[in-house]
XYZ file of C-alpha atoms in Angstrom:
748
model
C 155.416 114.799 207.025
C 155.889 113.389 203.706
C 157.908 109.249 204.210
C 159.679 108.026 201.538
C 159.182 104.982 199.851
C 161.549 103.283 201.797
C 159.953 104.767 205.168
C 156.983 102.836 203.781
C 158.763 100.090 203.003
C 160.182 99.100 207.045
C 156.406 100.655 208.605
C 155.120 97.443 206.369
C 157.780 95.200 207.343
C 157.382 96.384 211.179
C 153.947 95.784 210.939
C 154.318 91.990 209.683
C 157.322 91.073 211.687
C 155.434 91.953 215.288
C 152.422 90.376 213.642
C 154.317 87.273 213.316
C 155.000 87.651 217.209
C 151.980 87.602 217.965
C 151.177 84.993 215.941
C 153.947 82.362 217.120
C 153.153 83.223 220.868
C 149.949 82.289 220.775
C 150.810 79.124 218.969
C 153.409 78.669 221.620
C 151.133 79.073 224.070
C 148.180 76.714 222.705
C 151.115 73.845 221.739
C 154.085 74.567 223.857
C 156.813 73.150 222.455
C 158.203 69.974 224.672
C 161.297 70.197 226.159
C 164.717 67.922 225.185
C 165.588 66.179 227.899
C 168.797 64.868 229.165
C 169.026 61.849 231.450
C 172.600 61.625 233.180
C 173.310 58.514 235.765
C 176.231 57.503 237.166
C 177.838 55.337 238.071
C 178.580 53.088 241.229
C 178.898 49.766 240.591
C 175.772 47.167 241.413
C 173.815 49.933 243.218
C 173.779 50.893 238.997
C 170.955 48.513 238.636
C 168.526 51.259 240.924
C 168.909 52.945 236.908
C 166.740 50.913 236.363
C 164.461 51.322 238.185
C 164.506 55.075 237.514
C 163.257 54.376 233.965
C 160.335 51.225 234.298
C 158.979 55.035 236.028
C 160.136 57.344 233.604
C 158.408 55.440 230.924
C 154.958 55.269 233.018
C 154.891 58.829 233.650
C 155.707 59.098 229.524
C 158.276 60.736 229.925
C 160.398 61.094 226.379
C 164.094 61.506 226.573
C 166.111 62.390 223.849
C 169.708 62.791 225.302
C 170.908 59.857 227.000
C 174.803 60.690 229.324
C 175.923 58.139 231.579
C 179.450 56.389 233.543
C 180.531 53.401 234.445
C 177.513 51.339 235.579
C 175.078 54.101 234.232
C 177.396 53.910 230.966
C 176.339 50.041 230.265
C 172.317 51.498 231.588
C 172.616 54.235 229.524
C 173.932 52.405 226.541
C 171.851 49.659 226.901
C 168.202 51.982 226.840
C 169.738 54.350 224.515
C 170.309 51.236 221.786
C 166.765 50.476 222.518
C 166.677 47.883 224.852
C 162.964 48.632 227.247
C 163.552 48.623 230.835
C 161.502 45.261 231.389
C 164.483 43.451 229.206
C 167.186 44.852 231.297
C 165.572 44.071 234.405
C 165.548 40.519 232.808
C 169.572 40.828 231.997
C 170.913 42.070 234.799
C 169.049 39.930 237.186
C 169.449 36.768 235.777
C 173.138 37.168 234.666
C 175.795 35.340 236.511
C 177.898 38.512 237.370
C 180.205 36.086 239.088
C 181.174 33.804 236.409
C 181.042 37.828 234.502
C 183.652 38.336 236.505
C 185.864 35.586 235.800
C 187.913 36.036 232.810
C 188.516 32.370 231.874
C 185.561 29.966 229.938
C 184.505 27.276 231.797
C 187.800 25.053 232.526
C 185.992 21.717 230.479
C 186.880 24.192 227.129
C 190.429 24.977 228.677
C 192.929 22.877 225.835
C 194.290 19.579 226.708
C 197.722 21.259 228.164
C 195.639 24.183 229.985
C 193.773 21.508 232.118
C 196.647 19.352 233.082
C 198.724 21.795 233.952
C 195.642 23.183 236.937
C 196.803 19.704 238.260
C 199.539 21.511 240.194
C 197.658 24.029 241.423
C 199.345 27.256 242.022
C 198.402 30.897 242.739
C 195.557 32.808 240.559
C 198.302 35.379 239.937
C 201.157 35.199 237.010
C 204.274 37.368 237.111
C 204.982 38.548 233.207
C 208.434 37.796 231.718
C 208.768 40.018 228.607
C 212.177 41.200 227.461
C 214.282 40.125 229.835
C 211.363 41.651 232.613
C 209.159 41.218 235.061
C 206.085 42.431 234.555
C 202.523 42.703 236.456
C 198.449 41.929 235.035
C 196.894 45.332 234.301
C 194.265 44.503 236.603
C 192.959 41.456 239.131
C 190.197 41.358 236.087
C 191.022 41.365 232.336
C 187.038 41.965 231.652
C 186.398 39.110 228.562
C 183.183 37.638 229.919
C 181.655 41.337 230.714
C 182.717 42.650 226.981
C 181.170 39.687 225.063
C 177.940 40.278 228.191
C 177.986 43.904 226.324
C 178.765 43.148 222.641
C 175.152 40.429 223.178
C 173.003 43.065 225.894
C 173.297 45.806 222.849
C 173.154 43.938 219.678
C 170.479 45.463 218.391
C 172.410 48.552 217.390
C 175.769 47.027 216.713
C 176.412 48.574 212.866
C 175.508 51.975 214.335
C 179.278 53.740 213.910
C 177.868 57.578 215.522
C 176.269 57.305 219.091
C 174.473 60.060 217.131
C 172.831 57.452 215.387
C 171.309 55.673 218.351
C 167.862 55.778 218.844
C 168.525 57.759 221.704
C 171.597 60.029 221.250
C 174.536 58.611 224.186
C 177.377 59.862 225.608
C 179.524 57.594 227.889
C 182.105 59.410 229.929
C 185.759 57.335 230.492
C 189.246 58.905 231.934
C 192.252 59.192 229.789
C 194.473 57.098 231.765
C 197.416 59.489 230.386
C 196.611 62.764 231.776
C 193.574 62.279 234.000
C 191.730 63.905 231.765
C 187.807 63.435 230.668
C 187.235 61.330 227.592
C 183.418 61.290 225.805
C 182.344 58.584 223.303
C 180.285 59.736 220.714
C 181.256 56.718 218.307
C 182.532 53.584 217.707
C 181.354 49.709 218.722
C 179.312 50.863 221.077
C 180.256 48.024 223.450
C 184.298 49.319 223.720
C 183.024 53.191 224.787
C 180.328 51.042 227.757
C 183.919 48.878 229.366
C 186.073 51.788 229.002
C 183.497 53.577 230.871
C 183.540 50.554 233.168
C 187.239 49.758 233.913
C 187.678 50.565 237.820
C 191.403 50.722 238.547
C 192.938 48.050 240.204
C 189.711 45.572 239.622
C 189.155 45.812 235.897
C 192.525 46.020 233.741
C 192.379 49.774 231.511
C 190.156 50.091 228.091
C 192.611 50.936 224.960
C 191.493 52.265 222.309
C 192.679 53.980 219.586
C 195.976 54.321 220.756
C 194.332 55.581 224.324
C 193.889 54.052 227.536
C 190.920 54.459 229.070
C 189.742 54.176 233.002
C 186.679 54.198 234.574
C 184.723 57.917 234.132
C 183.930 57.895 237.568
C 187.083 58.979 238.431
C 186.473 62.491 236.729
C 182.698 62.909 235.995
C 180.824 60.046 237.723
C 177.787 62.978 237.074
C 178.073 64.592 234.195
C 175.740 66.939 233.822
C 177.899 68.879 232.147
C 178.198 66.363 228.946
C 174.491 66.688 228.641
C 174.220 70.210 228.662
C 176.504 70.516 226.183
C 174.648 68.661 223.846
C 172.005 70.935 223.481
C 168.826 70.243 226.305
C 166.801 71.875 228.129
C 165.872 69.913 230.974
C 168.327 67.397 233.039
C 166.551 64.568 235.330
C 169.873 63.485 237.102
C 170.196 60.322 238.787
C 172.983 60.645 241.087
C 174.048 57.158 243.352
C 176.067 58.586 246.382
C 178.979 57.026 247.110
C 178.105 53.826 248.938
C 180.506 54.016 251.802
C 181.967 51.531 252.958
C 181.937 50.956 256.298
C 184.898 50.374 259.044
C 184.548 46.790 259.232
C 185.271 46.163 255.523
C 188.803 48.633 255.370
C 190.733 45.609 256.664
C 192.685 45.290 253.752
C 194.395 45.804 250.304
C 190.625 45.302 248.675
C 188.760 47.536 250.947
C 191.011 50.409 251.425
C 191.212 50.408 247.353
C 187.612 50.774 247.000
C 187.178 53.429 250.056
C 189.802 55.664 247.870
C 188.209 55.637 244.883
C 184.585 56.310 246.663
C 185.815 59.431 248.688
C 187.846 60.379 244.640
C 183.844 60.424 243.264
C 182.225 61.963 245.890
C 184.571 65.219 244.942
C 183.365 65.577 241.475
C 180.027 64.619 242.318
C 179.475 67.764 244.403
C 180.677 69.396 241.510
C 178.674 68.605 238.637
C 175.261 68.751 241.295
C 176.121 72.805 241.565
C 175.002 72.668 238.208
C 171.149 71.665 238.832
C 169.268 74.404 238.348
C 166.081 73.463 240.481
C 163.661 75.067 238.593
C 163.945 73.111 235.739
C 166.053 69.785 236.486
C 165.149 66.978 238.364
C 167.364 65.413 240.408
C 166.410 61.783 241.770
C 168.652 60.001 244.671
C 168.094 56.197 245.132
C 168.423 55.879 249.114
C 170.078 52.007 248.854
C 171.177 51.717 252.501
C 173.784 49.153 252.948
C 173.296 48.065 249.304
C 177.691 47.953 248.214
C 179.423 48.410 244.782
C 179.748 44.893 244.185
C 176.376 43.974 245.709
C 175.070 42.543 242.117
C 173.378 39.769 243.829
C 171.200 42.647 245.401
C 169.876 43.626 241.875
C 166.208 43.289 242.768
C 166.640 45.552 245.927
C 168.354 48.535 244.034
C 165.906 48.685 240.674
C 163.048 48.910 243.748
C 164.818 51.259 245.122
C 165.081 53.497 242.260
C 161.494 53.144 241.327
C 160.874 53.992 244.613
C 163.202 57.031 244.731
C 161.287 58.003 241.150
C 158.121 58.354 241.870
C 159.058 60.237 244.991
C 160.082 62.990 242.338
C 156.933 62.571 240.048
C 155.407 66.090 240.980
C 158.328 67.606 239.076
C 158.167 64.763 236.476
C 155.432 64.641 235.156
C 155.093 68.799 234.323
C 157.558 66.958 231.328
C 154.728 64.055 230.583
C 153.857 63.039 227.177
C 149.839 62.724 226.165
C 149.720 58.699 225.248
C 149.043 59.388 221.775
C 152.397 61.655 221.805
C 154.399 59.223 223.673
C 154.111 56.779 221.592
C 155.051 57.976 218.998
C 158.212 58.690 219.921
C 158.724 54.878 222.096
C 158.028 54.043 218.182
C 161.046 56.365 217.151
C 163.270 54.674 219.752
C 163.796 51.639 217.139
C 164.987 53.348 214.503
C 168.150 53.294 212.721
C 170.200 50.454 215.078
C 169.751 47.025 212.910
C 171.916 44.343 214.199
C 174.473 42.664 211.825
C 172.925 39.629 209.754
C 175.316 38.937 206.936
C 179.352 38.875 207.368
C 181.047 39.997 204.211
C 184.555 39.831 205.620
C 186.452 39.116 208.527
C 189.337 40.708 209.976
C 192.002 39.612 212.774
C 193.050 42.502 214.740
C 195.951 42.636 217.560
C 198.482 39.897 216.966
C 201.679 40.225 217.271
C 203.158 36.448 218.754
C 200.168 34.923 218.211
C 199.403 32.960 214.372
C 196.742 34.256 213.270
C 196.102 30.490 211.711
C 194.786 29.782 215.353
C 191.274 31.423 213.786
C 191.379 30.246 210.234
C 188.149 28.326 211.907
C 186.450 31.390 213.214
C 187.113 32.977 209.968
C 185.753 30.038 207.672
C 182.299 29.719 209.485
C 181.675 33.118 209.053
C 182.682 35.208 206.479
C 180.400 35.522 203.819
C 177.266 33.809 205.472
C 174.894 34.484 207.578
C 175.933 35.691 210.762
C 176.573 32.880 213.447
C 176.353 34.929 216.641
C 176.898 31.696 219.294
C 179.504 30.312 216.743
C 181.174 33.118 216.868
C 181.101 33.721 220.680
C 182.067 29.640 221.115
C 185.020 30.227 218.661
C 186.178 32.901 220.406
C 185.994 31.788 223.975
C 187.733 28.785 223.060
C 190.657 30.613 221.346
C 190.775 31.853 224.787
C 190.992 29.616 226.620
C 194.356 28.965 225.415
C 195.271 30.951 228.257
C 197.485 34.259 225.590
C 194.819 36.897 225.635
C 193.951 39.396 227.969
C 191.011 40.077 225.663
C 188.757 39.273 222.693
C 185.972 41.210 221.296
C 184.040 41.679 218.244
C 182.694 44.052 216.496
C 180.706 45.628 212.956
C 181.373 48.125 210.430
C 179.054 48.180 207.574
C 180.632 47.727 203.485
C 179.197 49.045 200.364
C 177.456 46.670 199.540
C 175.319 46.258 202.315
C 177.485 43.260 204.292
C 179.273 43.884 207.227
C 182.939 43.916 208.257
C 183.662 41.237 211.371
C 186.340 42.816 213.417
C 188.233 40.218 215.877
C 190.504 42.090 218.107
C 192.854 39.727 219.606
C 194.763 41.803 222.034
C 197.858 39.438 223.854
C 198.887 39.454 226.870
C 200.979 42.894 226.963
C 202.222 41.018 230.352
C 204.049 37.612 228.260
C 205.007 35.796 226.323
C 206.741 34.161 229.670
C 204.449 33.532 233.287
C 205.980 32.691 236.129
C 203.371 31.130 238.448
C 203.948 30.570 242.469
C 202.063 27.963 244.501
C 202.469 26.269 247.907
C 201.716 22.592 248.636
C 200.838 21.098 252.266
C 200.735 18.326 253.348
C 199.491 17.051 257.809
C 198.116 15.250 260.074
C 198.250 14.337 263.443
C 199.745 10.737 262.253
C 203.427 11.820 261.929
C 203.322 12.515 258.589
C 203.784 16.097 257.067
C 205.044 17.138 253.466
C 205.456 20.956 252.229
C 207.017 22.245 249.056
C 207.259 25.890 247.893
C 206.768 25.794 244.062
C 207.642 27.787 241.046
C 206.569 27.475 237.302
C 207.736 29.450 234.469
C 206.612 29.177 230.792
C 207.220 30.161 227.415
C 205.098 30.244 224.784
C 204.637 31.543 221.231
C 208.774 30.070 220.890
C 208.196 29.401 217.208
C 205.130 29.766 214.551
C 203.747 26.204 215.297
C 203.183 27.711 218.599
C 206.050 25.846 221.022
C 205.955 26.362 224.341
C 208.701 25.652 227.081
C 207.583 24.669 230.867
C 208.987 24.113 233.631
C 208.059 23.278 237.564
C 210.236 23.542 240.846
C 209.373 22.725 243.738
C 211.198 22.888 247.123
C 210.357 21.721 250.322
C 210.871 17.977 251.998
C 209.514 16.374 248.893
C 211.474 18.893 246.236
C 211.430 17.797 242.031
C 211.846 19.283 238.822
C 209.922 18.890 236.376
C 210.164 20.444 231.959
C 208.613 19.616 228.963
C 209.271 21.293 226.002
C 206.019 20.938 224.168
C 205.721 21.610 219.724
C 202.904 20.851 217.701
C 203.618 19.160 214.507
C 199.986 21.616 213.760
C 198.374 24.811 214.507
C 195.239 23.145 216.039
C 197.353 20.288 218.198
C 196.446 17.367 216.800
C 199.679 16.485 216.860
C 202.465 17.149 218.786
C 206.222 16.089 220.323
C 206.777 16.591 223.633
C 210.812 15.828 225.389
C 210.768 16.062 228.821
C 212.516 16.360 232.264
C 211.383 14.348 235.414
C 213.466 14.702 238.186
C 211.941 14.877 241.644
C 212.791 13.393 246.003
C 209.574 11.473 247.669
C 209.602 10.373 251.175
C 208.100 6.871 251.245
C 207.044 5.619 254.202
C 206.940 1.590 255.110
C 204.299 0.018 257.527
C 204.179 -2.986 259.033
C 200.481 -3.656 259.667
C 199.215 -0.013 260.918
C 202.636 0.658 262.448
C 205.269 2.946 260.573
C 208.976 1.221 260.647
C 210.993 3.056 258.601
C 211.409 5.876 255.929
C 212.639 5.978 252.926
C 214.028 8.972 250.035
C 213.104 7.671 246.913
C 215.041 9.056 243.984
C 213.577 9.024 241.024
C 215.142 10.977 237.531
C 213.540 10.673 233.645
C 214.390 11.333 230.859
C 212.023 11.108 227.860
C 209.804 11.539 224.793
C 206.307 11.736 224.272
C 204.862 11.545 221.035
C 200.907 12.454 220.736
C 198.101 13.447 219.878
C 194.996 15.480 221.043
C 191.261 15.048 220.163
C 187.853 16.260 221.265
C 190.069 17.261 224.720
C 191.437 13.894 224.551
C 195.376 13.615 224.770
C 196.630 10.275 224.125
C 200.592 10.181 224.461
C 203.653 6.889 224.105
C 206.680 6.991 224.281
C 210.418 6.043 225.548
C 211.959 6.770 228.267
C 215.549 6.237 229.597
C 215.219 6.211 233.955
C 217.170 6.316 237.517
C 215.688 5.567 240.799
C 217.803 5.460 244.059
C 216.602 4.134 247.327
C 218.096 5.940 250.444
C 217.582 4.757 254.268
C 216.045 8.093 255.970
C 214.764 6.584 258.900
C 213.577 3.249 260.472
C 214.781 -0.655 260.013
C 215.997 -1.456 256.501
C 213.328 -3.173 255.031
C 213.487 -1.566 251.056
C 216.637 -2.882 249.272
C 218.691 0.576 248.591
C 220.476 1.407 245.864
C 220.434 2.174 241.990
C 217.643 1.223 239.349
C 217.964 1.584 236.238
C 213.791 1.382 234.949
C 214.081 2.625 231.801
C 211.236 1.495 229.286
C 208.031 2.994 227.635
C 205.437 5.114 228.963
C 201.656 5.828 227.786
C 198.681 7.770 228.839
C 195.107 8.896 228.418
C 193.668 11.927 229.846
C 189.623 12.865 228.821
C 188.969 15.800 231.541
C 185.893 17.737 231.600
C 185.808 19.017 235.196
C 184.828 22.398 236.443
C 187.542 22.538 238.268
C 190.265 20.740 239.402
C 190.080 21.382 242.860
C 186.764 21.136 244.663
C 184.275 20.268 241.072
C 180.637 20.391 240.814
C 180.278 19.560 237.235
C 182.369 16.910 234.839
C 184.468 13.789 234.065
C 187.939 13.129 233.893
C 189.246 9.480 233.442
C 193.055 9.499 233.382
C 194.656 6.073 232.162
C 198.293 5.205 232.595
C 200.956 2.141 231.382
C 204.435 2.274 232.358
C 206.586 -0.476 231.314
C 210.308 -1.187 232.278
C 211.872 -3.057 229.822
C 214.509 -4.726 230.186
C 215.451 -5.111 226.480
C 215.499 -0.604 226.914
C 218.250 -1.430 229.931
C 215.898 -1.357 232.598
C 217.352 -4.174 235.690
C 214.227 -5.440 236.854
C 210.915 -5.676 233.398
C 206.930 -5.364 234.837
C 203.921 -3.619 233.269
C 202.474 -0.735 235.734
C 198.641 0.033 234.959
C 196.667 2.610 236.984
C 193.222 3.954 236.188
C 191.276 6.775 237.920
C 187.718 8.373 237.390
C 186.392 11.252 239.089
C 182.804 12.893 238.091
C 181.006 14.592 239.309
C 177.268 15.887 239.376
C 175.844 19.227 241.736
C 172.222 20.052 242.104
C 172.210 24.124 243.873
C 174.686 23.855 245.807
C 175.026 20.397 247.032
C 177.715 18.002 244.999
C 178.021 14.172 245.210
C 181.646 13.384 243.597
C 182.034 10.285 242.939
C 185.843 8.743 242.958
C 186.771 5.054 241.680
C 190.623 4.428 240.885
C 192.208 0.961 240.285
C 195.478 -0.330 239.568
C 197.048 -4.186 238.215
C 200.683 -4.843 238.049
C 198.946 -8.280 235.698
C 200.853 -10.976 238.687
C 204.272 -8.497 238.102
C 205.877 -8.084 241.494
C 206.814 -4.262 241.442
C 209.209 -2.429 243.729
C 207.646 -1.112 246.534
C 207.763 1.802 245.442
C 206.092 1.530 242.545
C 202.754 -0.156 244.492
C 199.898 1.305 244.389
C 199.229 3.177 248.079
C 195.684 3.985 250.109
C 195.358 5.723 253.100
C 194.863 9.573 253.553
C 192.008 12.125 253.109
C 189.762 11.194 250.606
C 191.987 8.133 250.492
C 190.320 5.859 252.664
C 190.545 8.638 255.217
C 191.342 7.681 258.997
C 194.848 5.906 258.159
C 197.658 7.653 257.650
C 199.229 8.639 254.102
C 199.731 5.673 252.633
C 200.109 3.473 254.387
C 198.906 0.484 252.565
C 200.391 -0.206 248.825
C 199.437 -3.354 246.888
C 200.733 -5.160 243.187
C 197.018 -4.687 243.349
C 194.298 -1.558 244.243
C 190.697 -0.696 243.697
C 188.954 2.104 244.584
C 185.771 3.856 245.792
C 185.318 6.805 247.031
C 182.117 8.867 246.894
C 181.528 12.717 248.628
C 179.572 15.280 249.600
C 179.818 18.648 249.680
C 177.575 22.165 249.809
C 178.714 25.167 248.938
C 178.217 27.382 252.307
C 179.792 30.468 250.335
C 180.371 31.532 246.873
C 183.597 33.933 246.209
C 183.530 36.670 243.788
C 186.648 36.814 241.282
C 189.359 36.931 241.682
C 189.388 35.745 245.165
C 188.141 32.149 244.634
C 185.154 29.865 244.048
C 184.139 28.800 246.595
C 183.796 27.420 250.483
C 182.414 24.008 251.185
C 181.551 21.741 254.306
C 181.696 17.996 253.033
C 181.265 14.207 254.146
C 183.083 11.188 252.618
C 182.440 7.234 252.398
C 185.223 5.517 250.914
C 186.502 1.402 250.403
C 189.425 0.170 249.143
C 191.291 -3.301 248.389
C 194.421 -4.353 248.076
C 196.653 -7.507 246.986
C 199.211 -8.536 249.003
C 201.691 -5.713 250.545
C 204.640 -7.782 249.932
C 208.835 -6.714 249.324
C 212.162 -8.977 248.923
C 214.369 -8.530 251.558
C 217.728 -8.027 249.885
C 219.906 -9.987 252.391
C 217.684 -12.743 252.924
C 216.749 -12.797 249.271
C 212.810 -13.667 250.549
C 209.508 -11.756 250.355
C 208.050 -9.747 253.716
C 204.723 -9.950 254.091
C 204.315 -6.045 255.038
C 200.278 -6.418 254.985
C 197.714 -8.949 253.807
C 195.155 -8.712 250.820
C 192.654 -7.158 252.994
C 189.891 -4.160 252.360
C 189.398 -1.038 254.396
C 186.973 1.613 254.768
C 187.241 5.322 255.837
C 184.991 8.302 255.745
C 185.547 12.032 256.668
C 183.841 15.546 257.360
C 185.914 17.872 255.785
C 185.761 21.825 255.866
C 187.083 23.241 252.435
C 188.194 26.390 250.051
C 188.516 27.225 246.719
C 190.273 30.371 246.499
C 193.071 32.358 244.523
C 195.898 30.341 246.871
C 194.779 26.768 245.873
C 192.422 24.686 246.989
C 192.909 24.002 251.400
C 190.808 21.840 253.780
C 190.510 20.757 257.260
C 189.539 17.713 257.555
C 188.362 14.749 260.421
C 189.165 11.124 259.599
C 187.260 7.965 260.443
C 188.559 4.082 259.765
C 186.862 1.102 259.425
C 188.919 -0.318 261.979
C 188.481 2.421 264.643
C 191.729 4.907 264.107
C 191.371 8.769 262.845
C 193.135 11.569 261.864
C 193.006 15.081 261.396
C 194.456 16.411 258.222
C 195.136 20.069 257.232
C 195.635 20.108 253.847
C 196.439 22.811 251.003
C 197.081 21.491 247.776
C 195.106 18.518 245.748
C 193.920 15.689 248.101
């Protein structure tokens, strides 16, 4: 049969196609195409450290990873690995970081502004209620995640200029949950630390992450093992690491934290079971580390979790080795992992974003230190921490965007507290001993911030109980750096003061004092100086016992000066730092005072720690410089850690000196926001007082309540520093053989 030219052309084309197909098949058999492998890392909190162990074995087996997808802790490990960090570096960072510090939003107390340090001397619960637009508002979570965000920034700084996650050394996706609609959110671009933080926003623990006009929480709620996300990125093989739910045992379900955690674990496990059905046993590999009793909060057990991940991956090695590369091929792949990601180096411009109430000028120092200069990362994070320490922000983060001139735009995102600018706080104070003294009080505080562009604040503190008091102050800085300020104030309070004759309580008086004054002050390098006049009235009345003190109203108008230097890490149970207070009170007859005298008081506390052990030295002294002061202004000694073993304020004198040395050992560390720790301790104390004298109004004669004397005391105690404030249970012994049992909530 005669063939047409078209038919001949078609036959030739078919033959060429067949030959090409045969050649291609032969080439594939000789050099088969290596499959694209996607690594899927589940969430699990502290259990997620096991992912690092899996990564170590994958590199030992020379298995290339082409796509990484992670949820929650899986996004932290996965995002860091995708950004170019080796498993060894990840292991070092995760095991060496102090997670308790990381979960504590506040920077160290020594870096707080002086005003906030002074407020912490009166303990309140570590919980505030916001007041905004006339409504009460609650914080979004127990932890805002400030320190966590900065840790993420530092962890992936080598890829911080990358905008698309496809441009990372390994393409990456982070999975979060859109809190507004409950849908899965897949982060494929933006600042990498933001994506990691959004994926890890455990509800109730971490505040949700707001970004691009959306609110995100932990991705484990919708997709804790996001196999489908990796499939959509075009992989051929899935290596999935499932950490399990980590259900809490029954004995840990007796509080709201345990119940909440278990509910999240149940929800998470349900979507994990759905994801596991997507595993193809012929090609995919599922790795399930046996983490035993390691819970999602056991970050201190990270080395154990990593070792468990290593063991699980090696168990799966027979399935994994089929995807191994030769040493040469793997070395080539590894070199490619450190491709386009580069840290920011030159800051061309600085942008402060997110401010509504706070004057942007407070960031001028930060801007001047970075703009047009090589990036000083250490200085940047110090300036961010100093700003955050003022207490106005939910979080302050930073990221970079490349500019056309080769420099980078530094964006500092300062998110103000959504529940501010007014804050209600509450506290409890209790002092009781077996010597007949007890004081209790319920405390409420209110602070209104940023009343004007210079950062004026109004503060009020009300205490109800058997020692009620009210303190208000309007604090007006004269510049944004608070180098100078003016502070009018009102103080009003009742103090139940006891009178002792030798070691017997003979009377109890109610001393009501009111002061209206104004301070002029300055704050320099952590030291606050104040001085100002005040109008004062004191009213003394007999409550019980013999009439030893003069009663009635006294005008004590005068001048007050105060200097404070404070670097203590905690006002309650300090483990490092120093605090020095000097206060001079001078009622003046020229200003209308009924009696004139000078009261000078100096106290100093310093603490030094080595491991869990702390030595704290306290020195204090006071003098009236030879002048006779009213009894209620004389310097007291006696009580817990203040000549322990004696009754509270058993001794008073016009002149006083005291030294106390306390040793305490931290027996347990408490995770934020629960507290700082539990302690066992002991103290040695010594004090001297001048002769205790008061003037009898009936006879005009001086009554000697106690001779000039030295006193000694010591104590053993159990202490705690928790979210409700410091608390102590102590046994005191005096040098004269007296003893006392103390129960204290608040500062001793």
